[in-house]
Amino acid sequence: MSLPEPTHSLSTELSQQLKEHLQSVLSGIIKANINTQYVRGAHEFINFRAALVGSDLACHDHLVKTFRETIPFTDYNSYSPFFAKFDQRPCRENDVVDLFAPGLPDYLTASSSTSGKAPKVFARYHHAWDMQGVAARGGEAVRSTNAVGTTVFLWYLGYWCLVDIEDNDGGVVKTIIRGSGTAASRREDLYLLPNDDQARMSTFLPGHTAPYAVAFVNKWRSFLFIHALFAIVHTSVETMSMAFVNTFVDMIRYVDEDFDLLVECIKSGTIPDLEGTAQLRSYLEANFAPNPDRAAELLAIGRPSAQSGWCGRVWPKLRAIIAICSGAFAASVPQARWFLGPNADIHARGYAASEGWIGSPYDPLNLNQFKLTKKDVIEFLDVTKDETISNLVQAWEVIVGKRYELVMTTRDGLWRYRIGDVVEVCGFDPKDGTPVFSFAERQGVGIRFSDFSSTEKELTDAVLIAAPSTIGEVFEFTVVMDMRKPPATYGFFVELAGNLGPQPELASQKLLDALIEFNPKIRVSVIQGKNRKPSIRIVGAGTFREFRHWKLEKGATSLGQIKVPVVLTDPASVEWLSKKVIQEF
């Protein structure tokens, strides 16, 4: 049965129903977190605390009204002095208990840090299980994220460190993981305790193709190649799960590049000597036997690049891969579909941020359409108005077609945190009135010149419009401010999905035309000599895979969480990419 299309307006009944639910959620968050160290100590809550002196906290309406009128936008500068208590050694229970939410957190999670700055780290508490749609603890110690069948689970499960929280006598009260959000949340979903990791290394989680040890290979190429090795010997694969769709494409392209090695490894039952696998080899080798018949089948099928639909021939039961495909990741979707063939779909993964869970796919086959969470409170800041709390609107007040920046208040902290994501409202779920939205762009992230600017979405749309008929299909790209010669202009670093297109010499002009369509001020600037046609630098095949590996080596947050931003500002990253250019137009 197909899903109903989102409605363009809310009935009075659904609007009131949604309002009552979210007001109740907000009231519950306030009551739970009002006595935390953060709320009692941060200056942003001075007016809030004063307004509640002598008030009846059981009065739901008063709590909600006071929150909305007195709490300003909060940012990481407000949060970080409190979080720093987790960095103290020893980390005392009295210092960190009830810090942002009641009790002690389950884990500490870091942002992906695409800007090159230090990642932001957040404390996530036990109720985060519900935020990701996972049942309460109980039953099996290990749960698989796919209900049935065999899955290729492309998630890194390593972490930076363990934090021991001690009582005053030095006894360890709780040990928590500090690591990337993707790794920590997957571990939480599966209830994987760090003390059990060693015992699980040579075992398989239910339904997974690779032994547990593969999830701890910390080199990008090695991680994906070893996963491919174990996945390919399983003809029963039905799904693949990962954070971002480019992870799947990278894996298949590594298979293509090292096809002969892969076939020989399967034939002989050999684990290749790859970087990052030395400490794990014994667990991998114990689970990998010679399979000459499968090797012969692969030789008959050929390399992934030989013809489209390679995955369907290797895994005839494969029905879906699940990954984030919105924003900049949309550029990898055509290549993913080419590898998959007609019988497997791409399903959208939920919309999440380091700060919390935002939404679930409304229709999994629509890769950029999400239904807002009802477990936490998300407010909407109209991007066309001043950035003040008076211009916030609630979920039942949003207007279809308008764009808003998301502002989060979660059970993990009583704050009004601007996460910087701009979404466009598509409609409302006709069943319960919940807003349905699509990701548009990052707020304030784009290319800005003296007379005009271009947003992430405009830059993405422009290159996807201009490229196919000129330089060819784009696999991945990023944009910089190109100031190598005056005047400054847009500088596109582009990796192609295949061969160079039919008219590359026209690409720069066509790209400029597309940008002018979005912003006519660019034409005036070019005529006046303040700007010029964009530069397009083609980088070699596999460059952005290498870039992710390089970022990992430089201390990026985690394997599997390294993103290539639409707009790149980090000078070291720009210099690195500049050395990979093979052609310029």
Coordinates of C-alpha atoms in Angstrom, one line a residue:
M1 CA 0.0 0.0 0.0
S2 CA 1.5 3.3 -1.1
L3 CA 1.8 6.2 1.4
P4 CA -0.5 9.1 1.1
E5 CA 1.0 12.3 -0.2
P6 CA 1.7 14.9 2.5
T7 CA -1.2 17.4 2.8
H8 CA -0.5 21.1 2.2
S9 CA -2.5 22.3 5.2
L10 CA -3.5 21.2 8.6
S11 CA -7.0 20.7 9.8
T12 CA -8.0 22.4 13.0
E13 CA -8.3 19.0 14.7
L14 CA -4.8 17.8 13.6
S15 CA -3.2 21.1 14.4
Q16 CA -4.6 21.0 17.9
Q17 CA -3.6 17.4 18.3
L18 CA 0.0 18.1 17.3
K19 CA 0.1 21.2 19.5
E20 CA -1.0 19.3 22.6
H21 CA 1.4 16.5 22.0
L22 CA 4.5 18.7 21.5
Q23 CA 3.5 21.0 24.3
S24 CA 3.4 17.9 26.5
V25 CA 6.8 16.7 25.3
L26 CA 8.3 20.1 26.0
S27 CA 6.8 20.2 29.5
G28 CA 8.2 16.8 30.2
I29 CA 11.7 17.8 29.0
I30 CA 11.6 20.9 31.2
K31 CA 10.5 19.0 34.3
A32 CA 13.1 16.3 33.8
N33 CA 16.0 18.7 33.2
I34 CA 15.2 21.8 35.2
N35 CA 17.5 20.8 38.1
T36 CA 20.5 19.8 36.0
Q37 CA 23.8 21.5 36.5
Y38 CA 23.5 23.1 33.1
V39 CA 20.2 24.8 33.7
R40 CA 21.2 25.8 37.3
G41 CA 24.6 27.2 36.2
A42 CA 24.4 28.6 32.6
H43 CA 23.7 32.4 32.4
E44 CA 21.3 31.8 29.5
F45 CA 18.8 30.5 32.0
I46 CA 18.9 33.4 34.5
N47 CA 15.5 34.8 33.3
F48 CA 14.0 31.4 33.1
R49 CA 15.0 30.5 36.6
A50 CA 13.8 33.8 37.9
A51 CA 10.4 33.5 36.2
L52 CA 9.8 30.1 37.8
V53 CA 10.6 31.1 41.4
G54 CA 7.5 30.2 43.5
S55 CA 5.7 28.7 40.4
D56 CA 3.8 25.5 40.4
L57 CA 5.9 23.2 38.2
A58 CA 2.9 21.0 37.6
C59 CA 1.4 23.8 35.6
H60 CA 2.1 22.6 32.1
D61 CA 1.1 25.8 30.2
H62 CA 3.1 28.1 32.5
L63 CA 6.3 26.0 32.0
V64 CA 6.0 26.0 28.2
K65 CA 5.2 29.8 28.1
T66 CA 8.1 30.6 30.3
F67 CA 10.5 28.5 28.3
R68 CA 9.5 30.1 25.0
E69 CA 9.6 33.7 26.4
T70 CA 12.8 33.6 28.4
I71 CA 15.3 31.1 27.0
P72 CA 17.4 32.6 24.2
F73 CA 19.2 30.6 21.5
T74 CA 22.0 28.6 23.1
D75 CA 25.2 27.7 21.4
Y76 CA 28.2 25.4 22.0
N77 CA 30.0 28.1 23.9
S78 CA 27.3 27.8 26.6
Y79 CA 27.5 24.1 26.6
S80 CA 31.3 23.4 26.4
P81 CA 32.4 24.6 29.9
F82 CA 30.0 22.1 31.5
F83 CA 31.1 19.3 29.1
A84 CA 34.7 20.0 30.0
K85 CA 34.0 18.2 33.3
F86 CA 34.2 14.9 31.4
D87 CA 37.8 15.8 30.5
Q88 CA 38.9 16.0 34.2
R89 CA 41.0 13.1 35.5
P90 CA 39.7 11.5 37.6
C91 CA 36.2 12.2 36.3
R92 CA 34.2 12.3 39.4
E93 CA 30.5 11.2 39.6
N94 CA 29.6 14.3 41.6
D95 CA 31.0 16.6 38.9
V96 CA 29.1 15.0 36.0
V97 CA 25.9 13.5 37.4
D98 CA 22.8 15.3 36.3
L99 CA 24.9 17.5 34.1
F100 CA 22.6 18.0 31.1
A101 CA 19.9 15.4 31.9
P102 CA 19.2 13.2 34.9
G103 CA 21.8 10.7 35.8
L104 CA 24.9 9.8 33.8
P105 CA 25.1 9.7 30.0
D106 CA 25.3 6.5 28.0
Y107 CA 27.9 7.9 25.7
L108 CA 29.7 11.0 24.4
T109 CA 29.4 11.7 20.8
A110 CA 31.3 14.0 18.4
S111 CA 30.3 16.0 15.4
S112 CA 31.8 15.2 12.0
S113 CA 33.6 18.5 11.8
T114 CA 33.6 19.1 8.1
S115 CA 35.0 22.7 8.6
G116 CA 38.3 21.5 9.8
K117 CA 37.6 22.9 13.3
A118 CA 37.7 20.8 16.4
P119 CA 34.6 18.5 16.6
K120 CA 31.8 19.4 19.1
V121 CA 31.1 16.7 21.6
F122 CA 27.7 16.1 23.2
A123 CA 26.4 13.9 26.0
R124 CA 23.7 11.4 25.1
Y125 CA 21.5 9.8 27.7
H126 CA 19.5 6.6 28.0
H127 CA 16.4 8.0 26.4
A128 CA 18.3 8.4 23.2
W129 CA 17.2 4.8 22.5
D130 CA 13.7 6.0 21.8
M131 CA 15.0 8.9 19.7
Q132 CA 16.3 6.4 17.1
G133 CA 13.2 4.1 17.2
V134 CA 14.9 1.4 19.2
A135 CA 13.0 -0.6 21.7
A136 CA 13.8 -0.3 25.4
R137 CA 16.6 -2.4 26.7
G138 CA 15.8 -6.0 27.5
G139 CA 15.7 -9.4 25.8
E140 CA 18.7 -10.2 23.6
A141 CA 22.0 -8.6 24.5
V142 CA 22.7 -8.0 20.8
R143 CA 20.0 -6.8 18.4
S144 CA 20.4 -6.6 14.7
T145 CA 19.3 -3.4 12.9
N146 CA 17.8 -5.5 10.1
A147 CA 14.8 -7.6 11.1
V148 CA 15.5 -10.5 8.8
G149 CA 17.9 -11.7 6.1
T150 CA 21.6 -11.1 5.5
T151 CA 23.0 -7.6 5.6
V152 CA 26.3 -6.0 4.8
F153 CA 26.8 -3.8 7.9
L154 CA 29.2 -1.0 6.8
W155 CA 29.5 0.7 10.1
Y156 CA 32.7 1.4 12.0
L157 CA 32.3 0.5 15.7
G158 CA 35.6 1.8 17.2
Y159 CA 35.8 4.7 19.5
W160 CA 38.3 7.3 20.7
C161 CA 38.5 6.3 24.4
L162 CA 36.6 5.1 27.4
V163 CA 35.8 7.5 30.2
D164 CA 35.7 6.0 33.7
I165 CA 33.4 7.9 36.0
E166 CA 34.5 7.4 39.6
D167 CA 33.0 7.9 43.0
N168 CA 34.9 9.7 45.8
D169 CA 36.7 6.5 46.8
G170 CA 38.0 5.9 43.3
G171 CA 35.6 3.1 42.4
V172 CA 34.3 3.1 38.8
V173 CA 30.6 3.9 38.8
K174 CA 30.2 3.7 35.0
T175 CA 32.4 3.5 31.9
I176 CA 31.2 5.3 28.9
I177 CA 32.4 5.6 25.3
R178 CA 33.6 8.8 23.7
G179 CA 33.6 8.6 19.9
S180 CA 31.9 9.5 16.7
G181 CA 28.1 9.8 16.7
T182 CA 27.7 7.2 14.0
A183 CA 29.8 4.6 15.8
A184 CA 28.4 5.3 19.3
S185 CA 24.8 5.3 18.2
R186 CA 25.2 2.0 16.3
R187 CA 26.7 0.4 19.3
E188 CA 23.9 1.7 21.4
D189 CA 21.3 0.4 19.0
L190 CA 22.9 -3.1 19.2
Y191 CA 23.6 -2.9 22.9
L192 CA 27.3 -3.5 22.4
L193 CA 29.3 -3.0 25.6
P194 CA 33.0 -2.2 25.3
N195 CA 34.0 -4.8 27.8
D196 CA 32.5 -7.5 25.5
D197 CA 34.3 -6.4 22.3
Q198 CA 37.3 -8.6 22.6
A199 CA 35.2 -11.8 23.1
R200 CA 33.1 -11.0 20.1
M201 CA 35.9 -10.3 17.6
S202 CA 35.8 -13.6 15.8
T203 CA 32.0 -13.9 16.0
F204 CA 29.2 -12.6 13.7
L205 CA 26.4 -10.4 14.9
P206 CA 23.0 -11.8 13.8
G207 CA 22.6 -11.6 10.0
H208 CA 25.9 -9.9 9.3
T209 CA 28.2 -11.0 6.6
A210 CA 31.5 -10.0 8.2
P211 CA 32.9 -11.0 11.6
Y212 CA 32.8 -8.3 14.4
A213 CA 36.5 -7.6 14.0
V214 CA 36.0 -5.9 10.6
A215 CA 34.1 -3.1 12.3
F216 CA 37.4 -2.1 14.0
V217 CA 39.5 -1.8 10.9
N218 CA 40.5 1.9 11.0
K219 CA 41.7 2.5 7.5
W220 CA 39.1 3.5 4.9
R221 CA 40.3 1.4 2.0
S222 CA 41.1 -1.6 4.1
F223 CA 37.8 -1.4 6.0
L224 CA 35.8 -1.4 2.7
F225 CA 37.9 -4.0 0.9
I226 CA 37.7 -6.5 3.8
H227 CA 33.9 -5.9 4.1
A228 CA 33.6 -6.5 0.3
L229 CA 35.6 -9.7 0.6
F230 CA 33.3 -11.2 3.2
A231 CA 30.1 -9.8 1.6
I232 CA 30.9 -11.3 -1.8
V233 CA 31.2 -14.9 -0.6
H234 CA 27.6 -14.6 0.6
T235 CA 25.1 -14.9 -2.2
S236 CA 22.3 -14.4 0.2
V237 CA 22.9 -10.7 0.9
E238 CA 19.5 -8.9 1.0
T239 CA 20.4 -5.4 2.4
M240 CA 23.3 -3.1 3.0
S241 CA 23.4 -0.6 5.8
M242 CA 25.7 2.4 6.1
A243 CA 25.7 6.1 7.1
F244 CA 26.3 7.7 3.7
V245 CA 25.6 6.4 0.1
N246 CA 29.2 7.2 -1.0
T247 CA 30.4 4.5 1.4
F248 CA 28.7 1.9 -0.8
V249 CA 30.1 3.5 -4.0
D250 CA 33.6 3.6 -2.6
M251 CA 33.4 0.0 -1.7
I252 CA 32.3 -1.1 -5.1
R253 CA 35.0 1.1 -6.8
Y254 CA 37.7 -0.5 -4.6
V255 CA 36.4 -3.9 -5.7
D256 CA 36.7 -2.7 -9.3
E257 CA 40.3 -1.4 -8.8
D258 CA 41.5 -4.5 -6.9
F259 CA 39.3 -7.1 -8.6
D260 CA 42.1 -9.5 -9.4
L261 CA 43.3 -9.4 -5.9
L262 CA 39.8 -10.0 -4.5
V263 CA 39.2 -13.0 -6.7
E264 CA 42.5 -14.5 -5.8
C265 CA 41.8 -14.0 -2.1
I266 CA 38.4 -15.7 -2.4
K267 CA 39.9 -18.6 -4.3
S268 CA 42.7 -19.2 -1.9
G269 CA 40.9 -18.1 1.4
T270 CA 43.6 -15.5 2.0
I271 CA 43.1 -12.2 3.9
P272 CA 45.4 -9.7 2.2
D273 CA 48.0 -7.8 4.2
L274 CA 46.3 -4.4 4.3
E275 CA 47.0 -1.4 6.5
G276 CA 45.1 -1.4 9.7
T277 CA 44.4 -5.2 9.8
A278 CA 47.5 -6.5 11.6
Q279 CA 45.9 -6.7 15.1
L280 CA 42.8 -8.3 13.7
R281 CA 44.1 -10.8 11.2
S282 CA 43.6 -13.9 13.4
Y283 CA 39.9 -13.1 13.8
L284 CA 39.5 -12.5 10.1
E285 CA 41.5 -15.6 8.9
A286 CA 39.5 -17.9 11.2
N287 CA 36.4 -17.0 9.4
F288 CA 37.6 -17.0 5.8
A289 CA 37.9 -20.3 3.9
P290 CA 38.9 -21.0 0.3
N291 CA 36.0 -20.8 -2.1
P292 CA 37.2 -21.5 -5.7
D293 CA 33.7 -21.9 -7.0
R294 CA 32.7 -18.5 -6.0
A295 CA 35.9 -17.0 -7.4
A296 CA 35.1 -18.7 -10.7
E297 CA 31.6 -17.1 -10.6
L298 CA 33.1 -13.7 -10.0
L299 CA 35.5 -14.1 -13.0
A300 CA 32.5 -15.0 -15.2
I301 CA 30.6 -11.9 -14.0
G302 CA 33.5 -9.6 -14.4
R303 CA 34.5 -6.3 -12.9
P304 CA 31.8 -3.8 -11.5
S305 CA 32.8 -1.3 -14.2
A306 CA 32.2 -3.7 -17.1
Q307 CA 28.4 -3.2 -17.2
S308 CA 25.6 -1.8 -15.1
G309 CA 23.8 -3.9 -12.5
W310 CA 26.9 -5.7 -11.2
C311 CA 25.5 -6.0 -7.7
G312 CA 22.4 -7.7 -8.9
R313 CA 24.5 -10.5 -10.5
V314 CA 26.8 -10.9 -7.5
W315 CA 23.9 -10.7 -4.9
P316 CA 20.7 -11.9 -6.7
K317 CA 18.7 -11.4 -3.5
L318 CA 19.9 -7.9 -2.8
R319 CA 16.8 -5.7 -2.5
A320 CA 17.9 -2.4 -0.8
I321 CA 20.8 -0.3 0.5
I322 CA 20.0 2.1 3.3
A323 CA 22.0 5.3 3.5
I324 CA 21.8 9.1 3.7
C325 CA 21.4 10.4 0.2
S326 CA 20.4 14.0 0.7
G327 CA 22.4 17.2 0.3
A328 CA 25.9 16.7 -1.2
F329 CA 25.4 13.0 -1.0
A330 CA 22.8 13.2 -3.8
A331 CA 25.7 13.4 -6.3
S332 CA 26.7 9.8 -5.6
V333 CA 23.2 8.4 -6.1
P334 CA 23.3 7.9 -9.9
Q335 CA 26.6 5.9 -9.6
A336 CA 25.1 3.8 -6.8
R337 CA 22.0 3.0 -9.0
W338 CA 24.3 2.1 -11.9
F339 CA 26.1 -0.5 -9.7
L340 CA 22.9 -1.8 -8.2
G341 CA 20.8 -2.4 -11.3
P342 CA 17.0 -2.4 -11.5
N343 CA 16.2 -4.9 -8.8
A344 CA 17.5 -3.2 -5.7
D345 CA 16.3 0.1 -4.3
I346 CA 18.1 2.9 -2.4
H347 CA 16.3 3.7 0.9
A348 CA 16.7 6.9 2.8
R349 CA 18.2 6.7 6.3
G350 CA 16.7 8.9 9.0
Y351 CA 17.7 12.5 9.5
A352 CA 20.0 12.9 12.4
A353 CA 22.6 15.3 13.7
S354 CA 25.2 15.1 16.5
E355 CA 22.8 17.1 18.6
G356 CA 20.0 14.6 18.3
W357 CA 17.4 12.8 16.1
I358 CA 15.4 15.0 13.7
G359 CA 13.2 12.8 11.5
S360 CA 12.5 9.5 9.9
P361 CA 12.0 8.8 6.2
Y362 CA 8.4 9.6 5.3
D363 CA 8.7 7.4 2.1
P364 CA 12.0 5.5 2.2
L365 CA 12.2 5.7 -1.6
N366 CA 12.1 9.5 -1.5
L367 CA 15.7 10.1 -0.5
N368 CA 15.1 13.6 0.7
Q369 CA 11.8 13.6 2.6
F370 CA 11.5 13.2 6.3
K371 CA 8.8 13.2 9.0
L372 CA 9.7 15.3 12.0
T373 CA 10.4 13.5 15.3
K374 CA 7.7 13.8 18.0
K375 CA 10.1 12.5 20.8
D376 CA 11.8 15.8 21.2
V377 CA 11.0 19.4 20.4
I378 CA 12.1 21.1 17.2
E379 CA 11.3 24.8 16.5
F380 CA 11.5 26.5 13.2
L381 CA 13.3 29.8 12.5
D382 CA 12.1 31.6 9.4
V383 CA 15.3 32.2 7.3
T384 CA 13.8 35.4 5.8
K385 CA 13.4 37.1 9.2
D386 CA 15.7 38.4 12.0
E387 CA 17.4 35.7 14.0
T388 CA 15.5 36.2 17.3
I389 CA 13.3 33.8 19.4
S390 CA 10.3 36.0 18.5
N391 CA 10.5 34.7 15.0
L392 CA 10.4 31.0 15.9
V393 CA 7.4 29.1 14.8
Q394 CA 6.2 25.8 16.1
A395 CA 5.6 22.6 14.1
W396 CA 1.9 23.2 13.8
E397 CA 2.5 26.7 12.5
V398 CA 5.0 26.1 9.6
I399 CA 4.0 26.9 6.1
V400 CA 4.4 24.6 3.1
G401 CA 7.1 25.8 0.7
K402 CA 8.9 27.9 3.3
R403 CA 12.4 27.4 4.6
Y404 CA 13.4 27.3 8.2
E405 CA 16.5 26.7 10.3
L406 CA 16.0 23.9 12.8
V407 CA 16.3 24.7 16.5
M408 CA 16.4 21.7 18.9
T409 CA 15.4 21.1 22.5
T410 CA 16.0 17.5 23.4
R411 CA 15.8 15.2 26.4
D412 CA 19.6 15.3 26.4
G413 CA 19.6 19.0 27.3
L414 CA 17.2 21.9 28.0
W415 CA 18.5 24.2 25.4
R416 CA 17.4 26.0 22.2
Y417 CA 20.3 24.9 19.9
R418 CA 20.5 26.1 16.3
I419 CA 22.0 23.2 14.4
G420 CA 22.5 25.2 11.2
D421 CA 20.4 23.0 9.0
V422 CA 17.9 24.6 6.7
V423 CA 14.9 22.6 5.7
E424 CA 11.9 23.2 3.3
V425 CA 8.5 22.1 4.5
C426 CA 6.9 19.7 2.0
G427 CA 3.6 19.2 3.8
F428 CA 2.1 17.3 6.7
D429 CA 1.4 13.7 7.4
P430 CA -2.4 13.3 6.9
K431 CA -2.5 10.8 9.7
D432 CA -1.2 12.9 12.6
G433 CA -0.3 16.3 11.2
T434 CA 3.4 16.0 11.7
P435 CA 5.4 18.2 9.3
V436 CA 7.2 16.5 6.4
F437 CA 10.3 18.3 5.2
S438 CA 13.4 18.0 3.0
F439 CA 16.9 19.1 3.7
A440 CA 17.8 22.3 1.8
E441 CA 21.2 23.4 2.9
R442 CA 23.5 24.4 5.7
Q443 CA 22.7 27.9 7.1
G444 CA 25.3 30.5 6.4
V445 CA 27.5 28.0 4.5
G446 CA 28.1 29.0 0.9
I447 CA 30.3 31.2 -1.3
R448 CA 30.0 34.9 -0.5
F449 CA 31.4 37.7 -2.7
S450 CA 31.1 41.5 -2.0
D451 CA 27.9 41.9 -4.0
F452 CA 26.2 38.5 -3.7
S453 CA 26.4 35.0 -2.4
S454 CA 25.4 31.5 -3.5
T455 CA 24.0 28.9 -1.1
E456 CA 25.0 25.3 -0.9
K457 CA 21.8 24.2 -2.7
E458 CA 22.4 26.7 -5.6
L459 CA 26.0 25.4 -6.0
T460 CA 24.9 21.8 -5.9
D461 CA 22.0 22.3 -8.4
A462 CA 24.2 24.4 -10.7
V463 CA 26.9 21.7 -11.1
L464 CA 24.4 18.9 -11.5
I465 CA 22.6 21.0 -14.3
A466 CA 25.8 22.0 -16.1
A467 CA 27.9 18.9 -15.9
P468 CA 26.1 16.1 -17.8
S469 CA 26.2 17.7 -21.2
T470 CA 29.7 19.2 -20.8
I471 CA 32.2 17.5 -18.5
G472 CA 30.1 14.4 -17.9
E473 CA 28.3 12.9 -14.8
V474 CA 29.6 14.2 -11.5
F475 CA 30.5 11.6 -8.8
E476 CA 31.6 14.0 -6.1
F477 CA 32.5 17.6 -5.9
T478 CA 33.3 20.5 -3.6
V479 CA 33.5 24.3 -4.1
V480 CA 36.2 26.7 -2.9
M481 CA 36.8 30.5 -3.3
D482 CA 39.3 30.5 -6.2
M483 CA 41.6 33.4 -5.7
R484 CA 44.6 32.2 -7.7
K485 CA 44.1 35.2 -10.0
P486 CA 41.9 38.3 -9.8
P487 CA 39.0 38.6 -9.7
A488 CA 38.0 35.8 -7.3
T489 CA 35.5 33.2 -8.5
Y490 CA 33.9 29.9 -7.7
G491 CA 36.3 27.1 -7.8
F492 CA 34.8 23.6 -8.4
F493 CA 36.9 20.5 -7.7
V494 CA 35.0 17.7 -9.5
E495 CA 35.5 13.9 -9.6
L496 CA 33.7 12.3 -12.6
A497 CA 31.7 9.1 -12.4
G498 CA 33.1 8.0 -15.8
N499 CA 34.9 9.4 -18.8
L500 CA 35.2 13.1 -19.6
G501 CA 32.0 14.4 -21.3
P502 CA 31.5 15.6 -24.9
Q503 CA 31.9 19.4 -24.5
P504 CA 34.1 20.1 -21.5
E505 CA 35.2 23.5 -22.9
L506 CA 31.6 24.7 -22.5
A507 CA 31.3 23.6 -18.8
S508 CA 32.5 26.9 -17.2
Q509 CA 30.0 29.0 -19.2
K510 CA 27.1 26.7 -18.6
L511 CA 27.9 26.6 -14.9
L512 CA 28.0 30.4 -14.8
D513 CA 24.6 30.5 -16.6
A514 CA 23.1 28.1 -14.1
L515 CA 24.4 30.2 -11.2
I516 CA 23.0 33.4 -12.8
E517 CA 19.6 31.7 -13.1
F518 CA 19.6 31.4 -9.3
N519 CA 21.1 34.8 -8.7
P520 CA 21.0 37.5 -11.5
K521 CA 23.4 39.7 -9.5
I522 CA 26.2 37.5 -10.6
R523 CA 25.7 38.6 -14.3
V524 CA 26.2 42.3 -13.3
S525 CA 29.2 41.4 -11.2
V526 CA 30.8 39.6 -14.2
I527 CA 30.0 42.5 -16.6
Q528 CA 31.6 44.9 -14.1
G529 CA 34.8 42.7 -13.9
K530 CA 34.2 41.9 -10.2
N531 CA 33.8 38.2 -11.0
R532 CA 34.6 35.8 -13.7
K533 CA 33.5 32.4 -15.0
P534 CA 33.9 29.6 -12.5
S535 CA 37.0 27.4 -12.6
I536 CA 36.5 23.6 -12.9
R537 CA 39.3 21.4 -11.8
I538 CA 38.9 17.7 -12.6
V539 CA 40.6 15.4 -10.1
G540 CA 41.5 11.8 -10.7
A541 CA 39.3 8.9 -10.1
G542 CA 39.2 7.9 -6.4
T543 CA 40.4 11.3 -5.2
F544 CA 37.6 11.9 -2.8
R545 CA 38.1 8.4 -1.4
E546 CA 41.7 9.2 -0.8
F547 CA 40.6 12.6 0.7
R548 CA 38.5 10.8 3.3
H549 CA 41.4 8.5 4.1
W550 CA 43.7 11.5 4.4
K551 CA 41.3 13.3 6.7
L552 CA 41.2 10.2 8.9
E553 CA 45.0 10.1 9.0
K554 CA 44.9 13.8 10.0
G555 CA 42.7 13.1 13.0
A556 CA 39.1 13.4 11.7
T557 CA 36.4 12.2 14.0
S558 CA 35.9 8.7 12.8
L559 CA 36.1 6.3 9.8
G560 CA 32.7 6.4 8.1
Q561 CA 31.8 9.8 9.4
I562 CA 34.1 11.9 7.2
K563 CA 32.1 14.1 4.9
V564 CA 33.1 16.1 1.9
P565 CA 31.4 19.5 2.4
V566 CA 29.8 21.3 -0.5
V567 CA 31.9 24.4 0.4
L568 CA 35.4 23.7 1.5
T569 CA 37.2 26.4 3.5
D570 CA 40.0 24.5 5.3
P571 CA 43.3 25.7 3.6
A572 CA 45.1 22.4 4.1
S573 CA 42.2 20.4 2.5
V574 CA 42.2 22.9 -0.5
E575 CA 45.9 22.5 -0.9
W576 CA 45.6 18.7 -0.8
L577 CA 42.9 18.6 -3.5
S578 CA 44.9 21.1 -5.7
K579 CA 47.7 18.5 -6.0
K580 CA 45.2 15.9 -7.3
V581 CA 44.0 18.0 -10.3
I582 CA 44.5 16.3 -13.7
Q583 CA 42.7 18.8 -16.0
E584 CA 41.2 22.2 -15.7
F585 CA 38.5 24.1 -17.7

